[in-house]
């Protein structure tokens, strides 16, 4: 039969990033394309121990149906973590989700009617763009610099789009750029949202992985009018396979989220919720996060030093103080697809910038990941990448001079 | 601030069933309102053993990100289970979901534009109705008898609604009625779908729990044109807290489902997928299901006998051959809300029929669950319920005679 899909379904079955990851997955290729945490840091033994305890102490309860809002003990642990970040909240303001991706999906489903505007950083997390598109959002991108979204441009975008539902931002060590929004821009963003009475969706999967510089309070910290929906996850601080995230929002919003979640998947995995709550009550998760930070800091330093050594001097790149990613901008009108192909010939890979852009793409941009790679491989891979960039630039220069 | 929700969000925060479960949750009340499997049957020790093995053998892999389509070993196990039910399929036709609720949600998101018709049994699973409404479906209910959907009425509904996207049916031990669709009606349903070129969503969470009568092939068995999307789950045959279900559909549809799922929650809990795959490779899940059947068969018999003993003779009820539910119809124009209140006075509870109806509600209907209740409690509870029904009927008769 001929299937008649809804308007929410992308026409193409193409998964450009999936295809890139497949090419990059060849055993000879050093791939900076992924976005995976380092699996050697997963606390497997500790999780095994607390899982056994969960089975012994509350196995039947953990295996039974539960409530959409989530396991109270886990929500209590999250209240403590949020306090640690300067956000005072209660368990009634917290819902557990099946990872941040679900938090983004439920938020968009809850607020975005077809044609409503969502304002995002340019570039931004590509799977958030997919979600916003699936609900018919009109997506408006705002340029960034090293301090995050350019606030004057943001204000202009809000003013020009009176049907704006929310600003979607990843303020810390943004995906894909690794950039962090400055404290004064966070305050300015809240002011703008107050003036125009719109919401802010603060997606913060990486904030806890700060390995340099000083902590900056979340945007939620400045939120006097309950207009910030704060999202975070255990994916980067514990293990992504467990698919657990959380939403912090005003209580009546959490009630709506709970109804929406009931329709989406009843509740998140209950066994896993018990395991993570137990882990957090028996271990200091900040000790574990410190280990992650040390390793990522080292890998980031190695990648930075290799970039300085091997990239042409006119190539720009971000200087992340945490998280998993570095963003590279090769100047001139470089064809990123051609650069990618050259890289594959040199047995090295990245994610091209294109899918991260809601609209006009800046050519020559790409994302590098350092969290899931040995220091040796980082050095070798960045050297190869530098060679590929030089080759592509010289070819593009010679092709220009031939014209 | 004032929140501006999308049209998908129900205006009311009321959760009528949630409120019923709260009232029914009082310790003095014997509640037949829930729909939970019996937790004493969860194979806790076996799951603990295989979980330890997963941590030891592939802990890092199980805790890492995975693919949206799901863990191959688990999909292979499902291929075998489907063959057992007469459905030949391949792992490329199977996607793992975060429980059947997510399968329903993704299916509706994928096919239903606002205004499209979805045809359902009347009554049907209330959370499916919530999902269809959230995507703007025009829902058309078709009456049932003891053999499932009335097929002539179904054909009429399809003919009258040329924008029908799919028929949603729970053919085995339906929620809420406990009724099973006969084999010839399954074939007729396929014929109608072929004639009108529409799809069928076959939701089969209970089919494996047959404790009387003969197995009937799934509708998917009769599907020569890849128009059936078959949904099932581990919730009733293993443990619902694990939130794992599966979708069987034509390969190009599974590709679309995979893209939609990536946007919804990236993938289902990976640790849990490893655990269930391991459980199924080391234990015969059918042995476990046999234990469930034995217990549920006994509880159903006890409830049936008690109903025969204690209910007024003119009360109708379904005779399930499996699953978790019995459906009761008290004749006359009984106010189900009043009956519920009388029941609570008698310390017994059920779920009133109302939320299961897409449109006009049949008064005096309600759902009873027997899977999660001791035999003693079933007897005592049904006696109380019989008393409450008699009291309500006599009051309604005397109120009529007073008029």
mmCIF file of C-alpha atoms in Angstrom, chain A residues 109-395:
data_model
loop_
_atom_site.group_PDB
_atom_site.id
_atom_site.type_symbol
_atom_site.label_atom_id
_atom_site.label_comp_id
_atom_site.label_asym_id
_atom_site.label_seq_id
_atom_site.Cartn_x
_atom_site.Cartn_y
_atom_site.Cartn_z
ATOM 1 C CA UNK A 109 4.527 19.477 21.714
ATOM 2 C CA UNK A 110 3.134 21.443 24.633
ATOM 3 C CA UNK A 111 3.805 24.948 23.312
ATOM 4 C CA UNK A 112 4.327 25.020 19.547
ATOM 5 C CA UNK A 113 1.368 25.348 17.211
ATOM 6 C CA UNK A 114 2.236 25.226 13.513
ATOM 7 C CA UNK A 115 3.570 28.661 12.561
ATOM 8 C CA UNK A 116 4.653 29.651 16.079
ATOM 9 C CA UNK A 117 8.178 31.003 16.284
ATOM 10 C CA UNK A 118 10.964 29.335 18.218
ATOM 11 C CA UNK A 119 14.222 31.289 18.516
ATOM 12 C CA UNK A 120 17.458 29.314 18.626
ATOM 13 C CA UNK A 121 21.190 29.842 18.629
ATOM 14 C CA UNK A 122 22.794 29.564 15.207
ATOM 15 C CA UNK A 123 24.167 26.855 15.038
ATOM 16 C CA UNK A 124 22.372 24.661 17.575
ATOM 17 C CA UNK A 125 21.603 21.058 18.585
ATOM 18 C CA UNK A 126 20.342 19.450 15.394
ATOM 19 C CA UNK A 127 17.874 17.036 17.017
ATOM 20 C CA UNK A 128 16.163 19.991 18.708
ATOM 21 C CA UNK A 129 15.707 21.501 15.243
ATOM 22 C CA UNK A 130 14.147 18.196 14.068
ATOM 23 C CA UNK A 131 11.681 18.300 16.962
ATOM 24 C CA UNK A 132 10.706 21.941 16.423
ATOM 25 C CA UNK A 133 10.186 21.289 12.704
ATOM 26 C CA UNK A 134 8.037 18.226 13.433
ATOM 27 C CA UNK A 135 5.554 20.456 15.288
ATOM 28 C CA UNK A 136 5.524 23.036 12.515
ATOM 29 C CA UNK A 137 7.620 25.699 14.253
ATOM 30 C CA UNK A 138 8.900 28.736 12.402
ATOM 31 C CA UNK A 139 12.536 28.619 13.506
ATOM 32 C CA UNK A 140 14.550 31.823 13.754
ATOM 33 C CA UNK A 141 18.293 31.566 14.296
ATOM 34 C CA UNK A 142 20.331 34.175 16.165
ATOM 35 C CA UNK A 143 24.076 34.460 15.584
ATOM 36 C CA UNK A 144 26.521 33.741 18.368
ATOM 37 C CA UNK A 145 29.972 34.907 19.324
ATOM 38 C CA UNK A 146 32.315 33.530 21.981
ATOM 39 C CA UNK A 147 29.895 34.766 24.678
ATOM 40 C CA UNK A 148 26.822 33.037 23.291
ATOM 41 C CA UNK A 149 23.762 34.432 21.537
ATOM 42 C CA UNK A 150 24.211 38.014 20.336
ATOM 43 C CA UNK A 151 21.716 39.747 22.556
ATOM 44 C CA UNK A 152 20.905 42.725 20.322
ATOM 45 C CA UNK A 153 20.106 40.325 17.486
ATOM 46 C CA UNK A 154 17.999 38.269 19.889
ATOM 47 C CA UNK A 155 15.956 41.311 20.893
ATOM 48 C CA UNK A 156 15.433 42.179 17.237
ATOM 49 C CA UNK A 157 14.291 38.619 16.474
ATOM 50 C CA UNK A 158 11.810 38.667 19.360
ATOM 51 C CA UNK A 159 10.486 42.072 18.344
ATOM 52 C CA UNK A 160 10.058 40.968 14.740
ATOM 53 C CA UNK A 161 8.269 37.740 15.682
ATOM 54 C CA UNK A 162 5.343 38.566 17.961
ATOM 55 C CA UNK A 163 4.233 34.907 17.807
ATOM 56 C CA UNK A 164 7.429 33.732 19.532
ATOM 57 C CA UNK A 165 6.689 30.919 21.978
ATOM 58 C CA UNK A 166 10.139 30.475 23.458
ATOM 59 C CA UNK A 167 13.869 30.967 23.122
ATOM 60 C CA UNK A 168 15.716 27.650 23.047
ATOM 61 C CA UNK A 169 19.254 27.968 24.367
ATOM 62 C CA UNK A 170 22.115 25.700 25.463
ATOM 63 C CA UNK A 171 23.988 28.197 27.634
ATOM 64 C CA UNK A 172 26.883 25.991 28.763
ATOM 65 C CA UNK A 173 29.472 24.429 26.413
ATOM 66 C CA UNK A 174 26.896 24.510 23.681
ATOM 67 C CA UNK A 175 26.367 21.725 21.176
ATOM 68 C CA UNK A 176 27.886 22.147 18.603
ATOM 69 C CA UNK A 177 30.060 25.186 19.410
ATOM 70 C CA UNK A 178 31.332 24.476 22.927
ATOM 71 C CA UNK A 179 30.605 28.146 23.708
ATOM 72 C CA UNK A 180 29.195 29.454 26.998
ATOM 73 C CA UNK A 181 26.804 32.360 27.418
ATOM 74 C CA UNK A 182 28.155 35.070 29.716
ATOM 75 C CA UNK A 183 26.352 35.968 32.941
ATOM 76 C CA UNK A 184 25.359 39.428 31.757
ATOM 77 C CA UNK A 185 23.829 37.990 28.567
ATOM 78 C CA UNK A 186 21.823 35.548 30.684
ATOM 79 C CA UNK A 187 20.419 38.474 32.634
ATOM 80 C CA UNK A 188 19.725 40.377 29.425
ATOM 81 C CA UNK A 189 17.947 37.352 27.981
ATOM 82 C CA UNK A 190 15.657 37.204 31.014
ATOM 83 C CA UNK A 191 14.938 40.940 30.671
ATOM 84 C CA UNK A 192 13.974 40.497 27.035
ATOM 85 C CA UNK A 193 11.775 37.501 27.868
ATOM 86 C CA UNK A 194 10.133 39.565 30.633
ATOM 87 C CA UNK A 195 9.557 42.532 28.331
ATOM 88 C CA UNK A 196 7.981 40.421 25.597
ATOM 89 C CA UNK A 197 6.381 37.870 27.974
ATOM 90 C CA UNK A 198 7.852 34.821 26.277
ATOM 91 C CA UNK A 199 9.389 31.650 27.668
ATOM 92 C CA UNK A 200 12.959 30.368 27.758
ATOM 93 C CA UNK A 201 13.886 26.713 27.379
ATOM 94 C CA UNK A 202 17.290 26.289 29.008
ATOM 95 C CA UNK A 203 18.846 23.017 27.855
ATOM 96 C CA UNK A 204 21.790 22.210 30.097
ATOM 97 C CA UNK A 205 23.195 18.725 29.487
ATOM 98 C CA UNK A 206 26.837 19.787 29.789
ATOM 99 C CA UNK A 207 26.875 22.447 32.536
ATOM 100 C CA UNK A 208 28.221 20.125 35.229
ATOM 101 C CA UNK A 209 31.263 19.222 33.077
ATOM 102 C CA UNK A 210 33.139 22.503 33.601
ATOM 103 C CA UNK A 211 36.905 21.909 33.664
ATOM 104 C CA UNK A 212 38.137 25.499 33.383
ATOM 105 C CA UNK A 213 36.958 28.986 34.300
ATOM 106 C CA UNK A 214 34.284 29.884 36.835
ATOM 107 C CA UNK A 215 30.765 28.526 37.215
ATOM 108 C CA UNK A 216 28.006 30.784 35.903
ATOM 109 C CA UNK A 217 24.530 30.555 37.390
ATOM 110 C CA UNK A 218 21.875 28.995 35.148
ATOM 111 C CA UNK A 219 19.396 31.330 33.435
ATOM 112 C CA UNK A 220 16.807 29.703 35.716
ATOM 113 C CA UNK A 221 18.639 31.375 38.629
ATOM 114 C CA UNK A 222 17.583 34.798 37.293
ATOM 115 C CA UNK A 223 14.007 33.709 36.593
ATOM 116 C CA UNK A 224 11.600 35.713 38.797
ATOM 117 C CA UNK A 225 8.499 35.059 36.695
ATOM 118 C CA UNK A 226 8.603 31.270 36.206
ATOM 119 C CA UNK A 227 9.256 31.632 32.503
ATOM 120 C CA UNK A 228 12.305 29.360 32.331
ATOM 121 C CA UNK A 229 11.919 25.635 31.694
ATOM 122 C CA UNK A 230 15.224 24.095 32.720
ATOM 123 C CA UNK A 231 16.281 20.740 31.233
ATOM 124 C CA UNK A 232 19.137 18.493 32.235
ATOM 125 C CA UNK A 233 20.133 14.829 32.078
ATOM 126 C CA UNK A 234 22.211 12.027 33.539
ATOM 127 C CA UNK A 235 23.617 11.239 30.076
ATOM 128 C CA UNK A 236 26.834 13.222 30.412
ATOM 129 C CA UNK A 237 27.382 12.945 34.187
ATOM 130 C CA UNK A 238 26.539 9.253 34.631
ATOM 131 C CA UNK A 239 25.529 7.157 31.578
ATOM 132 C CA UNK A 240 23.430 7.939 28.502
ATOM 133 C CA UNK A 241 22.224 4.351 28.029
ATOM 134 C CA UNK A 242 20.009 4.847 31.077
ATOM 135 C CA UNK A 243 17.913 7.501 29.250
ATOM 136 C CA UNK A 244 17.043 9.671 32.222
ATOM 137 C CA UNK A 245 16.663 13.423 32.234
ATOM 138 C CA UNK A 246 14.694 15.960 34.204
ATOM 139 C CA UNK A 247 12.618 19.095 33.772
ATOM 140 C CA UNK A 248 12.486 21.928 36.323
ATOM 141 C CA UNK A 249 9.515 24.250 35.842
ATOM 142 C CA UNK A 250 6.690 26.030 37.576
ATOM 143 C CA UNK A 251 4.335 23.582 39.338
ATOM 144 C CA UNK A 252 1.304 24.005 37.075
ATOM 145 C CA UNK A 253 3.589 23.432 34.080
ATOM 146 C CA UNK A 254 4.909 20.240 35.652
ATOM 147 C CA UNK A 255 1.272 19.075 35.935
ATOM 148 C CA UNK A 256 0.803 19.637 32.194
ATOM 149 C CA UNK A 257 4.140 17.984 31.435
ATOM 150 C CA UNK A 258 3.014 14.993 33.483
ATOM 151 C CA UNK A 259 -0.195 14.644 31.462
ATOM 152 C CA UNK A 260 1.775 14.902 28.211
ATOM 153 C CA UNK A 261 4.327 12.371 29.423
ATOM 154 C CA UNK A 262 1.590 9.918 30.396
ATOM 155 C CA UNK A 263 0.504 9.985 26.750
ATOM 156 C CA UNK A 264 4.087 9.725 25.490
ATOM 157 C CA UNK A 265 5.418 6.718 27.443
ATOM 158 C CA UNK A 266 3.448 6.428 30.743
ATOM 159 C CA UNK A 267 6.631 6.994 32.768
ATOM 160 C CA UNK A 268 10.395 6.579 32.404
ATOM 161 C CA UNK A 269 12.086 3.271 33.114
ATOM 162 C CA UNK A 270 11.377 2.604 36.771
ATOM 163 C CA UNK A 271 14.219 0.170 37.442
ATOM 164 C CA UNK A 272 16.690 2.736 36.105
ATOM 165 C CA UNK A 273 15.139 5.513 38.186
ATOM 166 C CA UNK A 274 15.618 3.374 41.304
ATOM 167 C CA UNK A 275 19.213 2.567 40.294
ATOM 168 C CA UNK A 276 20.183 6.206 39.757
ATOM 169 C CA UNK A 277 18.456 7.369 42.969
ATOM 170 C CA UNK A 278 20.323 4.669 44.887
ATOM 171 C CA UNK A 279 23.615 5.562 43.228
ATOM 172 C CA UNK A 280 23.161 9.191 44.211
ATOM 173 C CA UNK A 281 22.295 8.351 47.804
ATOM 174 C CA UNK A 282 25.262 5.996 48.266
ATOM 175 C CA UNK A 283 27.946 7.776 46.256
ATOM 176 C CA UNK A 284 28.892 11.409 45.812
ATOM 177 C CA UNK A 285 28.127 11.954 42.130
ATOM 178 C CA UNK A 286 30.336 15.071 42.215
ATOM 179 C CA UNK A 287 33.351 12.874 42.945
ATOM 180 C CA UNK A 288 32.441 10.908 39.844
ATOM 181 C CA UNK A 289 31.942 14.095 37.817
ATOM 182 C CA UNK A 290 35.381 15.302 38.953
ATOM 183 C CA UNK A 291 36.915 12.210 37.341
ATOM 184 C CA UNK A 292 35.097 12.951 34.097
ATOM 185 C CA UNK A 293 36.271 16.574 34.172
ATOM 186 C CA UNK A 294 39.914 15.592 34.669
ATOM 187 C CA UNK A 295 39.884 13.264 31.685
ATOM 188 C CA UNK A 296 37.970 15.630 29.408
ATOM 189 C CA UNK A 297 40.182 18.580 30.421
ATOM 190 C CA UNK A 298 43.253 16.607 29.383
ATOM 191 C CA UNK A 299 41.737 15.526 26.081
ATOM 192 C CA UNK A 300 40.600 19.044 25.331
ATOM 193 C CA UNK A 301 44.092 20.399 26.076
ATOM 194 C CA UNK A 302 45.670 17.780 23.808
ATOM 195 C CA UNK A 303 43.234 18.642 21.024
ATOM 196 C CA UNK A 304 43.824 22.391 21.471
ATOM 197 C CA UNK A 305 47.592 21.987 21.371
ATOM 198 C CA UNK A 306 47.368 19.788 18.281
ATOM 199 C CA UNK A 307 45.070 22.309 16.583
ATOM 200 C CA UNK A 308 47.563 25.085 17.351
ATOM 201 C CA UNK A 309 50.366 22.967 15.966
ATOM 202 C CA UNK A 310 48.737 21.519 12.861
ATOM 203 C CA UNK A 311 45.920 23.795 11.631
ATOM 204 C CA UNK A 312 46.584 26.744 9.290
ATOM 205 C CA UNK A 313 46.850 29.909 11.363
ATOM 206 C CA UNK A 314 43.768 31.566 9.875
ATOM 207 C CA UNK A 315 41.409 28.794 10.998
ATOM 208 C CA UNK A 316 39.131 29.858 13.884
ATOM 209 C CA UNK A 317 38.001 27.574 16.683
ATOM 210 C CA UNK A 318 36.144 27.836 19.966
ATOM 211 C CA UNK A 319 37.866 27.509 23.353
ATOM 212 C CA UNK A 320 35.483 25.457 25.495
ATOM 213 C CA UNK A 321 35.791 25.543 29.283
ATOM 214 C CA UNK A 322 33.822 22.308 29.574
ATOM 215 C CA UNK A 323 31.577 19.881 27.751
ATOM 216 C CA UNK A 324 32.474 17.699 24.789
ATOM 217 C CA UNK A 325 32.906 19.830 21.674
ATOM 218 C CA UNK A 326 35.107 22.284 19.757
ATOM 219 C CA UNK A 327 33.723 24.254 16.808
ATOM 220 C CA UNK A 328 35.946 25.012 13.846
ATOM 221 C CA UNK A 329 35.516 27.689 11.174
ATOM 222 C CA UNK A 330 37.739 27.475 8.121
ATOM 223 C CA UNK A 331 37.777 30.937 6.506
ATOM 224 C CA UNK A 332 36.866 31.593 2.901
ATOM 225 C CA UNK A 333 34.126 29.932 0.954
ATOM 226 C CA UNK A 334 35.250 26.375 1.681
ATOM 227 C CA UNK A 335 32.944 23.581 0.540
ATOM 228 C CA UNK A 336 32.499 21.597 3.777
ATOM 229 C CA UNK A 337 31.355 18.504 1.875
ATOM 230 C CA UNK A 338 34.584 18.548 -0.189
ATOM 231 C CA UNK A 339 36.577 19.069 3.008
ATOM 232 C CA UNK A 340 34.803 16.103 4.600
ATOM 233 C CA UNK A 341 35.612 13.892 1.598
ATOM 234 C CA UNK A 342 39.254 14.942 1.713
ATOM 235 C CA UNK A 343 39.306 14.161 5.436
ATOM 236 C CA UNK A 344 37.941 10.678 4.809
ATOM 237 C CA UNK A 345 40.810 10.147 2.347
ATOM 238 C CA UNK A 346 43.122 11.184 5.197
ATOM 239 C CA UNK A 347 41.270 8.777 7.538
ATOM 240 C CA UNK A 348 39.819 11.403 9.848
ATOM 241 C CA UNK A 349 36.211 12.622 10.307
ATOM 242 C CA UNK A 350 34.064 15.370 11.860
ATOM 243 C CA UNK A 351 30.403 16.437 11.691
ATOM 244 C CA UNK A 352 29.962 19.167 9.033
ATOM 245 C CA UNK A 353 28.212 22.301 10.267
ATOM 246 C CA UNK A 354 25.237 22.176 7.924
ATOM 247 C CA UNK A 355 22.654 20.171 9.954
ATOM 248 C CA UNK A 356 23.210 22.449 12.975
ATOM 249 C CA UNK A 357 21.943 25.507 11.102
ATOM 250 C CA UNK A 358 18.228 26.333 11.072
ATOM 251 C CA UNK A 359 18.640 28.365 7.881
ATOM 252 C CA UNK A 360 21.645 29.823 6.004
ATOM 253 C CA UNK A 361 24.719 27.688 6.629
ATOM 254 C CA UNK A 362 28.147 29.153 7.324
ATOM 255 C CA UNK A 363 30.483 27.230 5.001
ATOM 256 C CA UNK A 364 33.677 25.659 6.292
ATOM 257 C CA UNK A 365 32.275 24.970 9.767
ATOM 258 C CA UNK A 366 32.409 21.671 11.603
ATOM 259 C CA UNK A 367 32.216 20.090 15.064
ATOM 260 C CA UNK A 368 34.942 18.091 16.780
ATOM 261 C CA UNK A 369 34.412 15.808 19.765
ATOM 262 C CA UNK A 370 37.219 15.048 22.211
ATOM 263 C CA UNK A 371 35.457 13.213 25.038
ATOM 264 C CA UNK A 372 35.565 9.749 23.494
ATOM 265 C CA UNK A 373 39.102 9.474 22.140
ATOM 266 C CA UNK A 374 42.575 8.595 23.463
ATOM 267 C CA UNK A 375 45.172 11.363 23.597
ATOM 268 C CA UNK A 376 47.332 9.609 20.987
ATOM 269 C CA UNK A 377 44.441 9.338 18.575
ATOM 270 C CA UNK A 378 43.563 12.989 19.136
ATOM 271 C CA UNK A 379 47.088 14.072 18.156
ATOM 272 C CA UNK A 380 47.253 11.822 15.100
ATOM 273 C CA UNK A 381 43.714 12.683 14.004
ATOM 274 C CA UNK A 382 44.167 16.444 14.329
ATOM 275 C CA UNK A 383 47.400 16.247 12.339
ATOM 276 C CA UNK A 384 45.536 14.438 9.545
ATOM 277 C CA UNK A 385 42.737 17.000 9.767
ATOM 278 C CA UNK A 386 45.236 19.857 9.491
ATOM 279 C CA UNK A 387 46.705 18.243 6.354
ATOM 280 C CA UNK A 388 43.236 17.806 4.851
ATOM 281 C CA UNK A 389 42.322 21.430 5.576
ATOM 282 C CA UNK A 390 45.543 22.687 3.961
ATOM 283 C CA UNK A 391 44.924 20.482 0.922
ATOM 284 C CA UNK A 392 41.339 21.678 0.558
ATOM 285 C CA UNK A 393 42.232 25.352 0.974
ATOM 286 C CA UNK A 394 45.039 25.168 -1.585
ATOM 287 C CA UNK A 395 42.742 23.336 -4.034
#
